[in-house]
Amino acid sequence: LPDSNKVRRVGTHSKRQSFYGSDWAMDDMGMVNMAMDYDIVKIVDLKADNNTHVTLELKIKPTTDLPYPKLVIKIDKKRLLMDYVEYYNESGKHLKTQYRDTLKDLGNGYELYTHITVVDAATKHKTENNVFSEKINQNIPDETFSKRWLVRSI
């Protein structure tokens, strides 16, 4: 935790809870490779958003332990990047929506959304995240992520 200079193990019970009062959960931050965790069950609309996006409905794989059995995502056809995600629970209730915008070209074929907003469907509360600086392909050694290394002050 950067603000407190502490390393904190995240217990299984807290992975689905709000992260520091935001609309993110710890599980949300680990959802990086959708193909590993979800199967496409339906192509919802090939002509959505003036034919600029493909809308897909995803169903969680039986071996995956995430709190969202269903997602609806939109993929920008030109860039092949996901810029919209709807999250649903087991009963089909819409829980939250994630919007990604402000695309930045990082060079060498890499692009990154630098503004992400998550909106809670029930309360309409929103959390905005901005990326101000980024580096890619830095070859960070695995030992950098040990507890001992993370506890050290920068």
C-alpha positions as a printed NumPy array, in Angstrom:
array([[  0.   ,   0.   ,   0.   ],
       [  1.912,   3.042,  -1.228],
       [  0.388,   5.619,   1.125],
       [  1.143,   3.627,   4.258],
       [  4.493,   2.06 ,   3.282],
       [  3.04 ,  -1.349,   4.208],
       [  2.781,  -4.655,   2.4  ],
       [ -0.58 ,  -6.248,   2.972],
       [ -1.634,  -9.768,   2.055],
       [ -5.109,  -9.766,   0.561],
       [ -7.257, -12.479,   2.114],
       [ -9.633, -14.497,  -0.046],
       [-12.638, -13.022,   1.767],
       [-11.607,  -9.447,   0.913],
       [-10.82 ,  -9.956,  -2.781],
       [-14.439,  -9.205,  -3.681],
       [-14.821,  -6.19 ,  -1.418],
       [-14.371,  -2.577,  -2.384],
       [-10.752,  -1.506,  -2.683],
       [-10.151,   1.52 ,  -0.435],
       [-13.698,   2.824,  -0.844],
       [-13.551,   2.784,  -4.651],
       [-15.838,   0.985,  -7.065],
       [-12.994,  -1.451,  -7.837],
       [-12.544,  -4.792,  -6.084],
       [ -9.219,  -6.59 ,  -5.774],
       [-10.582,  -9.275,  -8.123],
       [-11.214,  -6.592, -10.773],
       [ -7.551,  -5.652, -10.829],
       [ -6.547,  -9.225, -11.565],
       [ -8.827,  -9.56 , -14.583],
       [ -6.226,  -9.035, -17.283],
       [ -6.553, -11.933, -19.712],
       [-10.265, -12.346, -20.485],
       [ -9.651, -15.336, -22.796],
       [ -8.202, -17.289, -19.861],
       [-11.237, -16.685, -17.626],
       [-14.212, -16.338, -19.996],
       [-15.762, -17.922, -23.091],
       [-17.656, -15.981, -25.753],
       [-21.259, -17.162, -25.662],
       [-22.862, -14.604, -27.937],
       [-21.938, -11.904, -30.382],
       [-24.548,  -9.365, -29.352],
       [-24.26 ,  -6.766, -32.091],
       [-21.816,  -6.441, -34.958],
       [-23.1  ,  -3.017, -35.942],
       [-23.216,  -1.336, -32.529],
       [-21.939,   2.198, -32.083],
       [-22.075,   3.149, -35.785],
       [-20.316,  -0.088, -36.749],
       [-17.165,   0.87 , -34.808],
       [-17.449,  -1.86 , -32.146],
       [-18.195,  -5.54 , -31.686],
       [-20.3  ,  -6.332, -28.609],
       [-19.704,  -9.715, -26.973],
       [-21.362, -11.552, -24.108],
       [-18.877, -13.58 , -22.065],
       [-19.55 , -16.454, -19.666],
       [-17.113, -17.433, -16.937],
       [-15.213, -20.713, -17.349],
       [-16.002, -23.382, -14.707],
       [-12.397, -23.356, -13.436],
       [-12.333, -19.587, -12.84 ],
       [-12.936, -18.037,  -9.413],
       [-14.179, -14.517, -10.128],
       [-17.345, -12.801,  -8.86 ],
       [-18.752, -12.009, -12.314],
       [-20.234, -15.002, -14.15 ],
       [-21.271, -12.78 , -17.053],
       [-19.642,  -9.811, -18.775],
       [-20.756,  -7.759, -21.744],
       [-17.847,  -6.079, -23.499],
       [-17.37 ,  -3.771, -26.454],
       [-14.265,  -4.008, -28.592],
       [-13.16 ,  -1.196, -30.873],
       [-12.901,  -2.791, -34.338],
       [-10.104,  -0.527, -35.538],
       [ -7.784,  -0.947, -32.544],
       [ -9.001,  -4.314, -31.203],
       [ -9.053,  -2.858, -27.702],
       [-11.818,  -3.297, -25.146],
       [-13.238,   0.059, -24.05 ],
       [-16.472,  -0.922, -22.267],
       [-17.331,  -3.671, -19.741],
       [-20.595,  -4.484, -17.953],
       [-20.318,  -6.798, -14.922],
       [-23.18 ,  -9.122, -13.826],
       [-23.703, -11.417, -10.817],
       [-25.066, -14.997, -10.698],
       [-28.705, -13.863, -10.888],
       [-28.033, -11.672, -13.915],
       [-28.13 ,  -8.392, -11.978],
       [-26.024,  -5.614, -13.507],
       [-23.437,  -4.622, -10.878],
       [-21.176,  -2.045, -12.509],
       [-19.878,  -0.668, -15.778],
       [-16.327,   0.226, -16.766],
       [-15.605,   2.87 , -19.413],
       [-12.16 ,   3.367, -20.952],
       [-11.197,   6.448, -22.951],
       [ -8.38 ,   8.883, -23.729],
       [ -6.211,   6.576, -25.779],
       [ -2.468,   7.244, -25.765],
       [ -0.039,   5.972, -28.408],
       [  3.04 ,   4.551, -26.661],
       [  4.889,   3.772, -29.889],
       [  5.985,   0.429, -31.325],
       [  2.337,  -0.58 , -31.826],
       [  1.314,  -0.128, -28.177],
       [ -1.707,   1.905, -27.139],
       [ -3.114,   2.468, -23.652],
       [ -6.337,   3.948, -22.291],
       [ -5.289,   6.548, -19.74 ],
       [ -8.723,   7.281, -18.268],
       [-10.892,   4.519, -16.777],
       [-14.202,   5.112, -15.017],
       [-16.111,   2.473, -13.032],
       [-19.759,   3.216, -12.188],
       [-21.719,   1.219,  -9.6  ],
       [-25.075,   0.329, -11.187],
       [-27.068,   0.568,  -7.936],
       [-25.655,   3.717,  -6.337],
       [-24.382,   5.478,  -9.498],
       [-21.174,   6.207,  -7.54 ],
       [-18.169,   6.391,  -9.814],
       [-14.436,   5.941,  -9.466],
       [-12.095,   7.524, -11.993],
       [ -8.549,   6.34 , -12.606],
       [ -5.986,   8.273, -14.612],
       [ -2.645,   6.997, -15.88 ],
       [ -0.143,   9.829, -15.817],
       [  3.022,   7.894, -16.578],
       [  3.746,   4.461, -17.982],
       [  6.619,   2.281, -19.099],
       [  6.471,  -0.949, -21.067],
       [  8.887,  -3.829, -21.603],
       [ 11.096,  -2.905, -18.643],
       [ 12.36 ,  -6.448, -17.866],
       [ 11.726,  -6.149, -14.142],
       [ 13.338,  -9.067, -12.25 ],
       [ 10.938, -11.428, -10.424],
       [ 12.608, -10.773,  -7.054],
       [ 11.371,  -7.167,  -7.254],
       [  7.952,  -8.47 ,  -6.231],
       [  9.071, -10.243,  -3.062],
       [  7.67 ,  -9.035,   0.266],
       [ 11.13 ,  -7.923,   1.382],
       [ 11.638,  -5.784,  -1.711],
       [  8.156,  -4.251,  -1.559],
       [  8.61 ,  -3.219,   2.108],
       [ 11.719,  -1.163,   1.262],
       [ 11.201,   2.544,   0.926],
       [ 11.888,   4.116,  -2.405]])
